[in-house]
Amino acid sequence: MWVYEKKLQYPVRVSKCDPHMAKLLAEQYGGADGELAAALRYLNQRYTIPEKIIGLLNDIGTEEFAHLEMIATMIYKLTKDASVEQLEAAGLGPNYAQRDSALFYTNSSGVPFTAAYIASKGDPIADLYEDIAAEEKARATYQWLIDLTDDVDLQDSLKFLREREIVHSLRFREAVEILKDDRETKKIF
Amino acid sequence: MWVYEKKLQYPVRVSKCDPHMAKLLAEQYGGADGELAAALRYLNQRYTIPEKIIGLLNDIGTEEFAHLEMIATMIYKLTKDASVEQLEAAGLGPNYAQRDSALFYTNSSGVPFTAAYIASKGDPIADLYEDIAAEEKARATYQWLIDLTDDVDLQDSLKFLREREIVHSLRFREAVEILKDDRETKKIF
Amino acid sequence: MWVYEKKLQYPVRVSKCDPHMAKLLAEQYGGADGELAAALRYLNQRYTIPEKIIGLLNDIGTEEFAHLEMIATMIYKLTKDASVEQLEAAGLGPNYAQRDSALFYTNSSGVPFTAAYIASKGDPIADLYEDIAAEEKARATYQWLIDLTDDVDLQDSLKFLREREIVHSLRFREAVEILKDDRETKKIF
Amino acid sequence: MWVYEKKLQYPVRVSKCDPHMAKLLAEQYGGADGELAAALRYLNQRYTIPEKIIGLLNDIGTEEFAHLEMIATMIYKLTKDASVEQLEAAGLGPNYAQRDSALFYTNSSGVPFTAAYIASKGDPIADLYEDIAAEEKARATYQWLIDLTDDVDLQDSLKFLREREIVHSLRFREAVEILKDDRETKKIF
Amino acid sequence: MWVYEKKLQYPVRVSKCDPHMAKLLAEQYGGADGELAAALRYLNQRYTIPEKIIGLLNDIGTEEFAHLEMIATMIYKLTKDASVEQLEAAGLGPNYAQRDSALFYTNSSGVPFTAAYIASKGDPIADLYEDIAAEEKARATYQWLIDLTDDVDLQDSLKFLREREIVHSLRFREAVEILKDDRETKKIF
Amino acid sequence: MWVYEKKLQYPVRVSKCDPHMAKLLAEQYGGADGELAAALRYLNQRYTIPEKIIGLLNDIGTEEFAHLEMIATMIYKLTKDASVEQLEAAGLGPNYAQRDSALFYTNSSGVPFTAAYIASKGDPIADLYEDIAAEEKARATYQWLIDLTDDVDLQDSLKFLREREIVHSLRFREAVEILKDDRETKKIF
């Protein structure tokens, strides 16, 4: 189970109201390679992965929920002072018609999140390559999001998230090597 | 952010290997009225609900993740000792072909989870009735799941979850009343 | 069965060609809380709801089809005189590429309608709270749509629809009370 | 708008409780070529089809809703006396876990209805061939459903529906010819 | 099996960088009536269609893959020199955030391709009318796409594709007649 | 463009009518890690991958279509002599009601194929890890399918496909190394 701590993993600051950037950030909220997909993927794999990898999945899965909360906070801060006209101009008219300025788990095109984005195979090597791919895809998206804004405060938070994905990718690669070593050891004895 | 505590909110015990019951329990894992839908719904609404309701959404949303973990544990325990033949007989052949005995966020028919199951309106009254409806629907599903098994250990955990949904429904109804009182107070002065 | 009467439940007039507003109105045509979702939800629940509520579901479900037709008429009138350039400027370029100025059951972001938006539980209390939530969500959307236009003729029709949702919500709340009273009466005798 | 008449278009009788047949009939309730898809397709096309075809679409679309109600009645009658064990044996365990014996808009595999099954092009010839194809596909499904049951009462209702699809297909073919004649006439003068 | 030949079926030239047109062309890449849908539909039907029609489905299905490659080439050429600002202005900001200027199988609104767009009935007449409808719908879309651009080079390729759809439609109509003749011949003897 | 050669990449033989195995094989026809997903993923990535990798994607993508055809042939051969009773017993009753014994792009649970299963990022490293993960997931599924049948002829074809996935995975890993070497070389000079 999880205990909520009333703080963000890393501070989220934005320099200006920017609903268009909020629209694009939805990609990491409810998109294919976003934080929700990541958290759900890793926590679900815990039940069939070899025991020595469970802790890693648990730690990273839990951290991804903290990232999801950071993204939510960014979207909220970027839109909370926007007028209806600003939302419209930012391409968020459909979101306003549907839910005022509330958040939702869609990608940046407005397509609702689906578990079809993620995989669970019960094969440790397949699961871990799925995870490495996920981190590499998220890393790429964070780079593009950083490129899309000139808000240095927002960039700072996004850079933190991009760095975390790189670290996660490395840790999943190490996990592949650990499992491969185990297999070879077993074959010898 | 969340901190993981290595324990379940309430113990999960099962008396026997029962993969067919595991298949049906997927309804509360990745189904329309399941725990994933519940957790995501409440945590997402936090950003636009009136401030005095945020804590309630945060508490219940966090608890639903603990419930999701309980359901995952049930599914895992009910299937971990099943042979391929037992999985096939239980209607889990498609799951085996796709992912061995790994879990996944589908409903009991095998349909992947979609955020289309949940709503977020940015209108406090609409959001809270959405939440009451969600709890009533989950309560009903838990009752049917209890009826579908004769495993008293499993029933014990399911009854705990059903009771929690009833408590949540009451708390969301109270929240509606609090908001209505506020509105009236504001109208008077 | 139903008999078609060649009139709208309430007149639909628009003051000007406004394809962008048509795009936003799609939310109530094929969106999560729209009239199609409403009609299908109530008519489907008729088969397992207690007998004394069937008529209510039948009446409201049938009325929602009349509302769906009003929304279709609005969308048609707002776009029928638009040039391709106007459709493009209104964000309806994708719709034009796909189907000229024909209507379709998507939400305002262009996502096709899915039955995953609606629920059917066979539990009368859960079904009725689902219905109350649906009406409250539709009520909220109509308010935002009214805010999004300055066309007083269009607003007039939208206000009619918003009022009907409020009436429906009240009637579903009364139905909950009727069922609760029945349960208590049964317990006493 | 539509007025509800409390009768079915054609009587629905079933000779026995048969939940497995109910499961298969869902194909015509919420499936790709089912009655819901048909009704929604035709009524939506009314707004952009040439005026002389509107009445046909209106008539057939309205009739398809009557067919949808007949299918719902079949499913209800085939399952209303089934025990949980019978539902389970019929492959309806997932439906029971999710919604007791309530109906829902899925196909016979349990996949929720999506508007992606239907098309709307705003091109009269394309729309009418879409409609002919729809009727031919529904005709084929009714034949297979008739083959799947030995309940002569149920077969009687299904045969009625199959015949209606054949009639509709013919009427849509006539409509294609009418439009083609018009085009040629216009070319001459 | 297929052998790749390193050439396009018909040359694809574009006169200018035009990412907005690329966005609209996605309709024929991953949309409901696009080339992917067409290719998959015909090749899948080969297994249950009467033998004398298999070759036709094989030829047209294979050709549709060549068309898919032409559309991909158009999209690539129209976007490859676009700056991020141009992508944003063209409504491709969400695509950039998600995948830089990579292609993907969505329609022009960004909705991912689904097999729900296509049908397979195992009834030859139903399958062939499905195919005629598909070609008529694609033909209409190509016309609208031609109308949406003033790039004569691009129009040239699109006109080629539109013509091919008309030819395919005729060939599927002939196939219907062949099957009908066969049926009548069989009835006589 | 592609040229069709009227032969399979590798022979497909089956020893017996086995519609249940056909149902499970659908996982590799229209499932998340199936051959359709693979072919579409690689061919789509060709447009933004570095030039020296294009040929690899083209070759493997084209080969995956040959695999898709092998899977289709297996499904066809395993079901073509099955009676309606056998289809029903194998869990293919819903498929029969919908399309006789025709094939369709669903997974083994009957869920239609969606492009949400695949990714395209325009980032070469992310794309290649996506591809390695895809091959590892397909490799795992083939192993489970081999375990699910005792038909040695069918196993022979499945083993061929499994081996090809292993080869593809290796080739994608080599491609990652080639790109990494390039990057380092560029950094040095």
XYZ file of C-alpha atoms in Angstrom, chain B residues 10-184:
175
model
C -6.028 -5.761 4.632
C -4.839 -9.380 4.449
C -5.507 -11.382 1.299
C -5.823 -15.104 1.715
C -7.201 -17.672 -0.675
C -8.126 -21.263 0.180
C -7.458 -22.831 -3.195
C -6.121 -22.407 -6.686
C -9.064 -20.997 -8.660
C -8.068 -19.391 -11.964
C -11.674 -18.929 -13.100
C -12.321 -16.715 -10.079
C -9.102 -14.861 -10.959
C -10.525 -14.219 -14.415
C -13.704 -12.754 -12.909
C -11.759 -10.633 -10.397
C -10.090 -8.854 -13.317
C -13.324 -6.884 -13.412
C -12.124 -4.972 -10.330
C -8.557 -4.716 -11.630
C -8.985 -3.237 -15.110
C -12.773 -3.043 -15.496
C -15.137 -0.089 -15.789
C -15.984 0.073 -12.095
C -12.729 -1.359 -10.790
C -10.109 -0.026 -8.410
C -7.855 1.414 -11.108
C -10.747 3.471 -12.479
C -11.592 4.624 -8.969
C -8.077 5.671 -7.970
C -7.460 7.559 -11.202
C -10.835 9.291 -11.057
C -10.445 10.736 -7.582
C -6.806 11.776 -7.796
C -7.432 13.583 -11.085
C -10.376 15.548 -9.677
C -8.222 17.041 -6.902
C -7.069 19.956 -9.024
C -10.427 21.604 -9.649
C -12.603 20.508 -6.685
C -13.234 23.099 -3.904
C -10.379 23.084 -1.426
C -12.267 21.542 1.465
C -12.926 18.369 -0.572
C -9.361 17.850 -1.829
C -8.271 15.910 1.245
C -11.177 13.506 0.869
C -10.337 12.796 -2.767
C -6.695 12.380 -1.869
C -7.411 9.907 0.925
C -9.878 7.807 -1.013
C -7.824 7.904 -4.215
C -4.751 6.694 -2.336
C -6.780 3.983 -0.619
C -8.083 2.741 -3.973
C -4.505 2.060 -5.059
C -4.172 -0.105 -1.959
C -7.332 -1.905 -3.056
C -5.898 -2.349 -6.540
C -2.906 -4.033 -4.943
C -5.184 -6.317 -2.941
C -7.010 -7.367 -6.101
C -3.702 -8.004 -7.849
C -2.614 -10.165 -4.934
C -5.855 -12.155 -5.117
C -5.448 -12.777 -8.838
C -1.843 -13.775 -8.372
C -2.598 -16.193 -5.521
C -5.547 -17.764 -7.336
C -3.474 -18.528 -10.440
C 0.131 -19.054 -9.342
C -0.182 -22.838 -8.936
C -2.442 -23.413 -11.932
C -1.301 -25.670 -14.762
C -1.787 -24.642 -18.370
C -4.693 -27.090 -18.488
C -6.329 -25.416 -15.499
C -5.834 -21.969 -17.022
C -7.416 -23.219 -20.261
C -10.364 -24.770 -18.412
C -10.871 -21.505 -16.541
C -11.179 -19.517 -19.765
C -7.688 -18.056 -19.370
C -6.209 -19.715 -22.474
C -6.106 -16.369 -24.310
C -4.332 -14.787 -21.350
C -1.794 -17.622 -21.277
C -1.126 -17.328 -25.020
C -0.569 -13.614 -24.583
C 1.310 -13.412 -21.275
C 1.684 -16.701 -19.446
C 0.076 -16.113 -16.051
C 0.958 -12.429 -15.854
C -1.699 -9.923 -14.819
C -3.054 -7.167 -17.005
C -5.456 -4.256 -16.839
C -8.431 -5.744 -18.651
C -11.945 -6.413 -17.474
C -13.157 -9.977 -17.008
C -13.908 -10.255 -20.746
C -10.331 -9.344 -21.650
C -11.078 -5.781 -22.839
C -8.191 -3.390 -21.996
C -8.825 -0.586 -19.506
C -9.743 2.762 -21.039
C -10.020 6.177 -19.403
C -13.372 6.469 -21.198
C -14.780 4.660 -18.169
C -14.170 7.675 -15.969
C -15.220 11.303 -15.992
C -13.798 14.588 -14.877
C -16.002 17.643 -15.224
C -14.560 20.466 -13.187
C -18.078 20.964 -11.786
C -18.005 19.960 -8.114
C -21.557 18.616 -7.912
C -21.218 16.659 -11.158
C -17.853 15.263 -10.037
C -19.203 14.149 -6.673
C -22.251 12.406 -8.163
C -19.869 10.711 -10.583
C -17.984 9.522 -7.508
C -21.077 8.327 -5.627
C -22.174 6.411 -8.720
C -18.706 4.877 -8.983
C -18.808 3.640 -5.408
C -22.317 2.223 -5.786
C -21.278 0.388 -8.939
C -18.163 -1.030 -7.260
C -20.230 -2.056 -4.247
C -22.580 -4.003 -6.510
C -19.704 -5.745 -8.288
C -18.126 -6.819 -5.000
C -21.414 -8.378 -3.955
C -21.585 -10.395 -7.184
C -17.978 -11.487 -6.812
C -18.708 -12.645 -3.252
C -21.661 -14.623 -4.611
C -19.455 -16.209 -7.278
C -17.037 -17.889 -4.866
C -17.360 -20.281 -1.933
C -13.805 -19.568 -0.763
C -14.418 -18.030 2.678
C -10.920 -16.558 2.867
C -11.368 -14.781 -0.438
C -14.856 -13.699 0.593
C -13.416 -12.131 3.721
C -11.151 -9.829 1.701
C -13.905 -9.037 -0.783
C -16.293 -8.157 2.044
C -13.741 -5.732 3.430
C -13.522 -4.047 0.027
C -17.295 -3.920 -0.352
C -17.599 -2.251 3.046
C -14.992 0.345 2.130
C -16.983 1.262 -1.002
C -20.092 1.795 1.126
C -18.127 4.072 3.462
C -16.722 6.008 0.512
C -20.190 6.448 -0.979
C -21.407 7.943 2.314
C -18.463 10.293 2.504
C -19.047 11.542 -1.049
C -22.731 12.144 -0.184
C -21.664 14.186 2.826
C -19.362 16.167 0.558
C -22.326 17.005 -1.691
C -24.214 18.319 1.332
C -21.242 20.395 2.469
C -21.016 22.046 -0.934
C -24.773 22.663 -1.054
C -24.694 24.261 2.398
C -21.860 26.488 1.270
C -23.821 27.622 -1.736
C -26.858 28.471 0.332
